[in-house]
Amino acid sequence: MDQLMAIRAFARVVEAGNFTRAADSLSMPKATLSKVVQELEAHLGIRLLQRTTRRVTVTPEGREYYEKTARILRDLDDIDTSFSAVRGQPHGQLRIDVGGSTARDVLIPALPDFMARYPDIRIDLGVSDRAVNLIGDSVDCVIRGGPLADSSLVARKIGFATLITCASPHYLKRYGIPASPQELNNGHRLVSYLSSDSGRAFPFRFKRQGEKTEIKTAHRLGVNESNAHLAAALAGLGIVQTFTYAAKEALSSGQLQEILEPWRPASYPFHVVYPQNRHVTHRLRVFIDWLAEVFPARVGA
């Protein structure tokens, strides 16, 4: 038995929550992974995992073994990374997750610069507005906007985006231009952005001279993906609140028109987030530093 490989395999099962996801992340057949973990259990003389047809549960002994060996794996990664940094360019694979409009309008247009600087780093880019399980989905980091609720994650602030309220000229010609946020309650159609976690609509938020207002009127249409949310506004389906960077081209071409400009919402923070217990590799570190360098100007007004 390759004990180090077996320990890494067991750790991935614990982190992923099941054998299928762990095997996929290790590019290993599920049957092989199961056999490796069984050999490790036989070597130790203890049961590390309780298996059923539906789930895998870590035993108390398995949890203790994972916590102790996780420190050893991090130390080994630290040693490997230190020598890799001395040798030169970072290399290997990065798995990154980012929201739809942020990928389209901010990250992907900037990526040629990163890939030119670090030609030996391969990127797998997951694009969606859904919440990602960084451990279970084997993601190195995510780029997300808004407040952070999960204290088990490490976050680095990388910029602030401007939110605007806008609609198509066709819509405004038909329903009129509201003069204040309260007028949104008077016959206007709102296209709300829906939380991918809860399915609830985010309220329309406004700020003027330090005073904050929220409008929670019922929406005519709700959308849970940022590119589709903007497309609904372009189609004349109603008023949206979206990021300036996402609407910039449509505003310039006249396809969308900003309204309620004196009541622009407060700036929206963006973070790059990664698990607290995951070792920050050389390639992840240079990616985070690069984001902090280029992201603020691209996401700003």
mmCIF file of C-alpha atoms in Angstrom:
data_model
loop_
_atom_site.group_PDB
_atom_site.id
_atom_site.type_symbol
_atom_site.label_atom_id
_atom_site.label_comp_id
_atom_site.label_asym_id
_atom_site.label_seq_id
_atom_site.Cartn_x
_atom_site.Cartn_y
_atom_site.Cartn_z
ATOM 1 C CA MET A 1 0.000 0.000 0.000
ATOM 2 C CA ASP A 2 1.174 3.511 -0.870
ATOM 3 C CA GLN A 3 0.316 5.050 2.498
ATOM 4 C CA LEU A 4 0.668 8.690 1.412
ATOM 5 C CA MET A 5 -1.557 8.125 -1.598
ATOM 6 C CA ALA A 6 -4.075 6.321 0.600
ATOM 7 C CA ILE A 7 -4.136 9.197 3.090
ATOM 8 C CA ARG A 8 -4.733 11.696 0.274
ATOM 9 C CA ALA A 9 -7.492 9.488 -1.118
ATOM 10 C CA PHE A 10 -9.194 9.199 2.270
ATOM 11 C CA ALA A 11 -8.953 12.975 2.761
ATOM 12 C CA ARG A 12 -10.670 13.609 -0.565
ATOM 13 C CA VAL A 13 -13.564 11.305 0.396
ATOM 14 C CA VAL A 14 -14.009 13.198 3.665
ATOM 15 C CA GLU A 15 -13.874 16.578 1.927
ATOM 16 C CA ALA A 16 -16.104 15.611 -0.998
ATOM 17 C CA GLY A 17 -18.661 13.797 1.131
ATOM 18 C CA ASN A 18 -18.891 10.727 -1.094
ATOM 19 C CA PHE A 19 -16.785 8.365 -3.177
ATOM 20 C CA THR A 20 -18.139 9.468 -6.546
ATOM 21 C CA ARG A 21 -17.076 13.130 -6.282
ATOM 22 C CA ALA A 22 -13.780 12.172 -4.635
ATOM 23 C CA ALA A 23 -12.973 9.684 -7.410
ATOM 24 C CA ASP A 24 -13.780 12.270 -10.078
ATOM 25 C CA SER A 25 -11.513 14.865 -8.460
ATOM 26 C CA LEU A 26 -8.668 12.335 -8.257
ATOM 27 C CA SER A 27 -9.259 10.988 -11.798
ATOM 28 C CA MET A 28 -9.489 7.544 -10.239
ATOM 29 C CA PRO A 29 -12.091 4.781 -10.732
ATOM 30 C CA LYS A 30 -14.544 4.659 -7.837
ATOM 31 C CA ALA A 31 -13.825 0.979 -7.235
ATOM 32 C CA THR A 32 -10.086 1.678 -6.982
ATOM 33 C CA LEU A 33 -10.652 4.518 -4.528
ATOM 34 C CA SER A 34 -12.859 2.327 -2.354
ATOM 35 C CA LYS A 35 -10.205 -0.411 -2.328
ATOM 36 C CA VAL A 36 -7.460 2.074 -1.356
ATOM 37 C CA VAL A 37 -9.492 3.348 1.608
ATOM 38 C CA GLN A 38 -10.272 -0.235 2.688
ATOM 39 C CA GLU A 39 -6.552 -1.070 2.605
ATOM 40 C CA LEU A 40 -5.841 1.989 4.753
ATOM 41 C CA GLU A 41 -8.488 0.877 7.259
ATOM 42 C CA ALA A 42 -6.981 -2.624 7.346
ATOM 43 C CA HIS A 43 -3.499 -1.145 7.862
ATOM 44 C CA LEU A 44 -4.720 0.968 10.792
ATOM 45 C CA GLY A 45 -7.053 -1.656 12.205
ATOM 46 C CA ILE A 46 -9.928 0.841 12.568
ATOM 47 C CA ARG A 47 -13.041 1.833 10.666
ATOM 48 C CA LEU A 48 -12.590 5.286 9.134
ATOM 49 C CA LEU A 49 -15.874 5.536 7.217
ATOM 50 C CA GLN A 50 -19.383 4.172 7.598
ATOM 51 C CA ARG A 51 -20.771 3.401 4.146
ATOM 52 C CA THR A 52 -24.398 3.034 3.090
ATOM 53 C CA THR A 53 -25.952 3.001 -0.366
ATOM 54 C CA ARG A 54 -26.828 6.682 -0.021
ATOM 55 C CA ARG A 55 -24.090 8.352 1.998
ATOM 56 C CA VAL A 56 -20.687 8.136 3.594
ATOM 57 C CA THR A 57 -20.246 9.120 7.251
ATOM 58 C CA VAL A 58 -16.899 9.708 8.931
ATOM 59 C CA THR A 59 -16.468 7.749 12.166
ATOM 60 C CA PRO A 60 -15.080 9.524 15.268
ATOM 61 C CA GLU A 61 -11.776 7.717 14.697
ATOM 62 C CA GLY A 62 -11.885 8.705 11.025
ATOM 63 C CA ARG A 63 -12.439 12.357 11.946
ATOM 64 C CA GLU A 64 -9.482 12.329 14.336
ATOM 65 C CA TYR A 65 -7.276 10.604 11.732
ATOM 66 C CA TYR A 66 -8.336 13.121 9.054
ATOM 67 C CA GLU A 67 -7.556 16.125 11.246
ATOM 68 C CA LYS A 68 -4.102 14.811 12.174
ATOM 69 C CA THR A 69 -3.126 13.732 8.661
ATOM 70 C CA ALA A 70 -4.516 16.933 7.102
ATOM 71 C CA ARG A 71 -1.811 18.872 8.936
ATOM 72 C CA ILE A 72 0.836 16.531 7.520
ATOM 73 C CA LEU A 73 -0.531 16.921 3.975
ATOM 74 C CA ARG A 74 -0.501 20.715 4.319
ATOM 75 C CA ASP A 75 3.106 20.617 5.538
ATOM 76 C CA LEU A 76 4.095 18.472 2.541
ATOM 77 C CA ASP A 77 2.314 20.862 0.183
ATOM 78 C CA ASP A 78 4.134 23.785 1.821
ATOM 79 C CA ILE A 79 7.473 22.081 1.182
ATOM 80 C CA ASP A 80 6.594 21.298 -2.442
ATOM 81 C CA THR A 81 5.345 24.837 -3.041
ATOM 82 C CA SER A 82 8.454 26.439 -1.558
ATOM 83 C CA PHE A 83 10.699 24.488 -3.937
ATOM 84 C CA SER A 84 8.352 25.118 -6.855
ATOM 85 C CA ALA A 85 8.532 28.855 -6.186
ATOM 86 C CA VAL A 86 12.321 28.713 -6.084
ATOM 87 C CA ARG A 87 12.455 26.849 -9.405
ATOM 88 C CA GLY A 88 10.416 29.498 -11.193
ATOM 89 C CA GLN A 89 7.004 29.704 -12.760
ATOM 90 C CA PRO A 90 3.974 28.227 -10.972
ATOM 91 C CA HIS A 91 2.306 25.383 -12.812
ATOM 92 C CA GLY A 92 -0.612 22.991 -12.615
ATOM 93 C CA GLN A 93 -4.389 23.230 -12.693
ATOM 94 C CA LEU A 94 -6.647 25.876 -11.143
ATOM 95 C CA ARG A 95 -10.389 25.316 -10.732
ATOM 96 C CA ILE A 96 -12.191 28.648 -10.493
ATOM 97 C CA ASP A 97 -15.898 29.433 -10.211
ATOM 98 C CA VAL A 98 -17.424 32.800 -11.132
ATOM 99 C CA GLY A 99 -20.852 34.276 -11.848
ATOM 100 C CA GLY A 100 -22.134 34.620 -15.409
ATOM 101 C CA SER A 101 -21.895 38.355 -16.097
ATOM 102 C CA THR A 102 -18.672 38.674 -14.091
ATOM 103 C CA ALA A 103 -17.105 35.941 -16.226
ATOM 104 C CA ARG A 104 -18.306 37.488 -19.490
ATOM 105 C CA ASP A 105 -17.574 41.148 -18.791
ATOM 106 C CA VAL A 106 -14.709 41.146 -16.272
ATOM 107 C CA LEU A 107 -12.701 37.957 -15.824
ATOM 108 C CA ILE A 108 -12.548 36.417 -19.307
ATOM 109 C CA PRO A 109 -11.543 39.686 -21.066
ATOM 110 C CA ALA A 110 -8.683 39.994 -18.539
ATOM 111 C CA LEU A 111 -7.522 36.352 -18.660
ATOM 112 C CA PRO A 112 -5.189 36.731 -21.679
ATOM 113 C CA ASP A 113 -2.913 38.826 -19.462
ATOM 114 C CA PHE A 114 -2.838 36.195 -16.701
ATOM 115 C CA MET A 115 -2.267 33.305 -19.105
ATOM 116 C CA ALA A 116 0.543 35.193 -20.810
ATOM 117 C CA ARG A 117 2.244 35.801 -17.459
ATOM 118 C CA TYR A 118 1.777 32.204 -16.270
ATOM 119 C CA PRO A 119 1.748 29.928 -19.333
ATOM 120 C CA ASP A 120 2.170 26.744 -17.260
ATOM 121 C CA ILE A 121 -1.081 27.200 -15.310
ATOM 122 C CA ARG A 122 -4.176 25.474 -16.724
ATOM 123 C CA ILE A 123 -7.577 26.890 -15.800
ATOM 124 C CA ASP A 124 -10.909 25.111 -15.483
ATOM 125 C CA LEU A 125 -13.522 27.869 -15.286
ATOM 126 C CA GLY A 126 -16.942 27.074 -13.867
ATOM 127 C CA VAL A 127 -19.486 29.744 -14.786
ATOM 128 C CA SER A 128 -22.757 29.917 -12.874
ATOM 129 C CA ASP A 129 -24.556 32.055 -10.309
ATOM 130 C CA ARG A 130 -25.274 29.104 -8.011
ATOM 131 C CA ALA A 131 -23.556 28.669 -4.679
ATOM 132 C CA VAL A 132 -20.605 26.281 -4.978
ATOM 133 C CA ASN A 133 -19.383 23.772 -2.412
ATOM 134 C CA LEU A 134 -15.670 24.532 -2.643
ATOM 135 C CA ILE A 135 -14.641 21.307 -0.914
ATOM 136 C CA GLY A 136 -17.175 18.926 -2.417
ATOM 137 C CA ASP A 137 -16.867 20.358 -5.930
ATOM 138 C CA SER A 138 -13.041 20.450 -5.778
ATOM 139 C CA VAL A 139 -12.914 24.175 -6.551
ATOM 140 C CA ASP A 140 -9.793 26.146 -5.636
ATOM 141 C CA CYS A 141 -11.528 29.518 -5.351
ATOM 142 C CA VAL A 142 -14.687 31.416 -6.260
ATOM 143 C CA ILE A 143 -15.229 35.050 -7.204
ATOM 144 C CA ARG A 144 -18.422 36.400 -5.681
ATOM 145 C CA GLY A 145 -20.102 39.693 -4.907
ATOM 146 C CA GLY A 146 -21.988 40.713 -1.786
ATOM 147 C CA PRO A 147 -21.670 39.984 1.930
ATOM 148 C CA LEU A 148 -20.079 36.728 3.021
ATOM 149 C CA ALA A 149 -22.022 34.524 5.417
ATOM 150 C CA ASP A 150 -19.743 31.476 5.696
ATOM 151 C CA SER A 151 -17.081 32.120 8.353
ATOM 152 C CA SER A 152 -15.270 28.871 7.456
ATOM 153 C CA LEU A 153 -14.004 30.485 4.234
ATOM 154 C CA VAL A 154 -11.106 32.838 3.666
ATOM 155 C CA ALA A 155 -11.974 35.929 1.631
ATOM 156 C CA ARG A 156 -9.884 38.674 0.068
ATOM 157 C CA LYS A 157 -11.646 41.794 -1.121
ATOM 158 C CA ILE A 158 -10.764 42.546 -4.740
ATOM 159 C CA GLY A 159 -12.936 45.509 -5.672
ATOM 160 C CA PHE A 160 -16.250 47.339 -5.563
ATOM 161 C CA ALA A 161 -18.866 47.360 -8.316
ATOM 162 C CA THR A 162 -21.479 50.003 -9.032
ATOM 163 C CA LEU A 163 -25.128 48.964 -9.241
ATOM 164 C CA ILE A 164 -27.553 50.916 -11.421
ATOM 165 C CA THR A 165 -31.279 50.854 -12.080
ATOM 166 C CA CYS A 166 -32.185 50.718 -15.761
ATOM 167 C CA ALA A 167 -34.730 49.705 -18.380
ATOM 168 C CA SER A 168 -35.117 49.704 -22.147
ATOM 169 C CA PRO A 169 -36.360 52.872 -23.933
ATOM 170 C CA HIS A 170 -39.319 50.835 -25.217
ATOM 171 C CA TYR A 171 -40.350 49.969 -21.670
ATOM 172 C CA LEU A 172 -39.922 53.555 -20.435
ATOM 173 C CA LYS A 173 -41.946 54.928 -23.348
ATOM 174 C CA ARG A 174 -44.802 52.604 -22.445
ATOM 175 C CA TYR A 175 -44.765 52.841 -18.641
ATOM 176 C CA GLY A 176 -43.026 56.161 -18.000
ATOM 177 C CA ILE A 177 -39.842 57.103 -16.147
ATOM 178 C CA PRO A 178 -40.186 56.880 -12.351
ATOM 179 C CA ALA A 179 -39.068 60.005 -10.515
ATOM 180 C CA SER A 180 -38.405 58.256 -7.184
ATOM 181 C CA PRO A 181 -37.974 54.695 -5.888
ATOM 182 C CA GLN A 182 -41.469 54.777 -4.343
ATOM 183 C CA GLU A 183 -42.998 55.176 -7.815
ATOM 184 C CA LEU A 184 -41.871 51.617 -8.635
ATOM 185 C CA ASN A 185 -44.930 50.520 -6.627
ATOM 186 C CA ASN A 186 -47.255 52.353 -9.025
ATOM 187 C CA GLY A 187 -47.785 50.018 -11.956
ATOM 188 C CA HIS A 188 -44.168 49.407 -12.926
ATOM 189 C CA ARG A 189 -42.893 45.962 -13.896
ATOM 190 C CA LEU A 190 -39.826 44.824 -12.000
ATOM 191 C CA VAL A 191 -37.465 42.061 -13.107
ATOM 192 C CA SER A 192 -35.937 40.723 -9.897
ATOM 193 C CA TYR A 193 -32.726 38.813 -9.463
ATOM 194 C CA LEU A 194 -33.426 35.581 -7.559
ATOM 195 C CA SER A 195 -31.081 34.005 -5.046
ATOM 196 C CA SER A 196 -29.763 30.676 -6.364
ATOM 197 C CA ASP A 197 -29.756 29.397 -2.748
ATOM 198 C CA SER A 198 -33.193 30.394 -1.460
ATOM 199 C CA GLY A 199 -35.063 31.335 -4.632
ATOM 200 C CA ARG A 200 -36.091 34.595 -2.986
ATOM 201 C CA ALA A 201 -35.922 37.884 -4.861
ATOM 202 C CA PHE A 202 -33.314 40.435 -3.853
ATOM 203 C CA PRO A 203 -35.024 43.736 -3.002
ATOM 204 C CA PHE A 204 -34.350 46.835 -5.086
ATOM 205 C CA ARG A 205 -31.991 48.915 -2.939
ATOM 206 C CA PHE A 206 -31.396 52.656 -3.175
ATOM 207 C CA LYS A 207 -29.180 55.184 -1.435
ATOM 208 C CA ARG A 208 -29.328 58.982 -1.549
ATOM 209 C CA GLN A 209 -27.281 61.342 0.631
ATOM 210 C CA GLY A 210 -26.630 58.562 3.123
ATOM 211 C CA GLU A 211 -30.300 57.513 3.355
ATOM 212 C CA LYS A 212 -31.038 53.926 2.300
ATOM 213 C CA THR A 213 -34.352 52.638 0.900
ATOM 214 C CA GLU A 214 -35.538 49.151 -0.069
ATOM 215 C CA ILE A 215 -38.411 48.380 -2.424
ATOM 216 C CA LYS A 216 -39.867 44.891 -1.961
ATOM 217 C CA THR A 217 -42.862 45.111 -4.267
ATOM 218 C CA ALA A 218 -43.837 41.905 -6.086
ATOM 219 C CA HIS A 219 -41.888 41.353 -9.280
ATOM 220 C CA ARG A 220 -43.449 40.539 -12.639
ATOM 221 C CA LEU A 221 -40.496 38.304 -13.570
ATOM 222 C CA GLY A 222 -37.728 36.715 -11.534
ATOM 223 C CA VAL A 223 -34.434 35.414 -12.992
ATOM 224 C CA ASN A 224 -31.643 33.550 -11.176
ATOM 225 C CA GLU A 225 -28.780 34.026 -13.691
ATOM 226 C CA SER A 226 -27.100 37.371 -14.302
ATOM 227 C CA ASN A 227 -26.800 37.272 -18.107
ATOM 228 C CA ALA A 228 -30.441 36.214 -18.473
ATOM 229 C CA HIS A 229 -31.445 38.902 -15.963
ATOM 230 C CA LEU A 230 -29.880 41.579 -18.167
ATOM 231 C CA ALA A 231 -31.412 40.000 -21.285
ATOM 232 C CA ALA A 232 -34.862 40.440 -19.729
ATOM 233 C CA ALA A 233 -34.246 44.183 -19.427
ATOM 234 C CA LEU A 234 -33.015 44.368 -23.037
ATOM 235 C CA ALA A 235 -36.223 42.613 -24.110
ATOM 236 C CA GLY A 236 -38.299 45.356 -22.487
ATOM 237 C CA LEU A 237 -39.730 43.092 -19.800
ATOM 238 C CA GLY A 238 -39.171 45.555 -16.989
ATOM 239 C CA ILE A 239 -36.834 47.501 -14.727
ATOM 240 C CA VAL A 240 -33.693 45.823 -13.347
ATOM 241 C CA GLN A 241 -30.874 46.613 -10.984
ATOM 242 C CA THR A 242 -27.603 45.331 -12.389
ATOM 243 C CA PHE A 243 -23.889 46.056 -12.390
ATOM 244 C CA THR A 244 -22.580 48.940 -14.464
ATOM 245 C CA TYR A 245 -19.951 46.695 -16.043
ATOM 246 C CA ALA A 246 -22.661 44.286 -17.225
ATOM 247 C CA ALA A 247 -24.864 47.019 -18.716
ATOM 248 C CA LYS A 248 -22.080 49.255 -20.065
ATOM 249 C CA GLU A 249 -22.377 48.311 -23.741
ATOM 250 C CA ALA A 250 -26.183 48.426 -23.707
ATOM 251 C CA LEU A 251 -26.089 51.864 -22.064
ATOM 252 C CA SER A 252 -23.599 53.156 -24.635
ATOM 253 C CA SER A 253 -25.670 51.851 -27.555
ATOM 254 C CA GLY A 254 -28.930 53.186 -26.161
ATOM 255 C CA GLN A 255 -30.469 49.729 -25.664
ATOM 256 C CA LEU A 256 -30.790 50.498 -21.953
ATOM 257 C CA GLN A 257 -31.295 53.764 -20.102
ATOM 258 C CA GLU A 258 -30.306 54.443 -16.510
ATOM 259 C CA ILE A 259 -33.065 55.763 -14.258
ATOM 260 C CA LEU A 260 -33.175 56.990 -10.658
ATOM 261 C CA GLU A 261 -29.495 57.953 -10.890
ATOM 262 C CA PRO A 262 -29.523 60.095 -7.703
ATOM 263 C CA TRP A 263 -30.608 56.956 -5.814
ATOM 264 C CA ARG A 264 -27.821 54.636 -6.973
ATOM 265 C CA PRO A 265 -27.346 51.743 -4.519
ATOM 266 C CA ALA A 266 -24.270 51.527 -2.321
ATOM 267 C CA SER A 267 -21.131 50.055 -3.888
ATOM 268 C CA TYR A 268 -21.125 46.261 -3.992
ATOM 269 C CA PRO A 269 -18.014 44.436 -2.675
ATOM 270 C CA PHE A 270 -16.403 41.550 -4.559
ATOM 271 C CA HIS A 271 -14.201 38.870 -2.971
ATOM 272 C CA VAL A 272 -12.116 35.919 -4.018
ATOM 273 C CA VAL A 273 -12.942 33.105 -1.607
ATOM 274 C CA TYR A 274 -11.241 29.797 -0.794
ATOM 275 C CA PRO A 275 -11.548 27.152 1.969
ATOM 276 C CA GLN A 276 -9.841 27.883 5.263
ATOM 277 C CA ASN A 277 -8.360 24.401 5.537
ATOM 278 C CA ARG A 278 -7.050 24.246 1.982
ATOM 279 C CA HIS A 279 -3.406 24.885 1.290
ATOM 280 C CA VAL A 280 -2.825 27.979 -0.851
ATOM 281 C CA THR A 281 -0.631 26.703 -3.667
ATOM 282 C CA HIS A 282 1.813 28.865 -5.555
ATOM 283 C CA ARG A 283 -0.532 28.959 -8.567
ATOM 284 C CA LEU A 284 -3.534 29.968 -6.438
ATOM 285 C CA ARG A 285 -1.508 32.656 -4.688
ATOM 286 C CA VAL A 286 -0.388 34.281 -7.938
ATOM 287 C CA PHE A 287 -3.957 34.143 -9.268
ATOM 288 C CA ILE A 288 -5.337 35.877 -6.162
ATOM 289 C CA ASP A 289 -2.600 38.539 -6.322
ATOM 290 C CA TRP A 290 -3.295 39.069 -10.028
ATOM 291 C CA LEU A 291 -7.034 39.464 -9.345
ATOM 292 C CA ALA A 292 -6.341 42.086 -6.680
ATOM 293 C CA GLU A 293 -4.234 43.944 -9.246
ATOM 294 C CA VAL A 294 -6.573 43.948 -12.260
ATOM 295 C CA PHE A 295 -10.072 43.405 -10.894
ATOM 296 C CA PRO A 296 -10.831 46.802 -9.262
ATOM 297 C CA ALA A 297 -10.478 48.821 -12.476
ATOM 298 C CA ARG A 298 -12.490 46.314 -14.527
ATOM 299 C CA VAL A 299 -15.344 45.909 -12.056
ATOM 300 C CA GLY A 300 -15.566 49.602 -11.140
ATOM 301 C CA ALA A 301 -17.788 52.218 -12.695
#
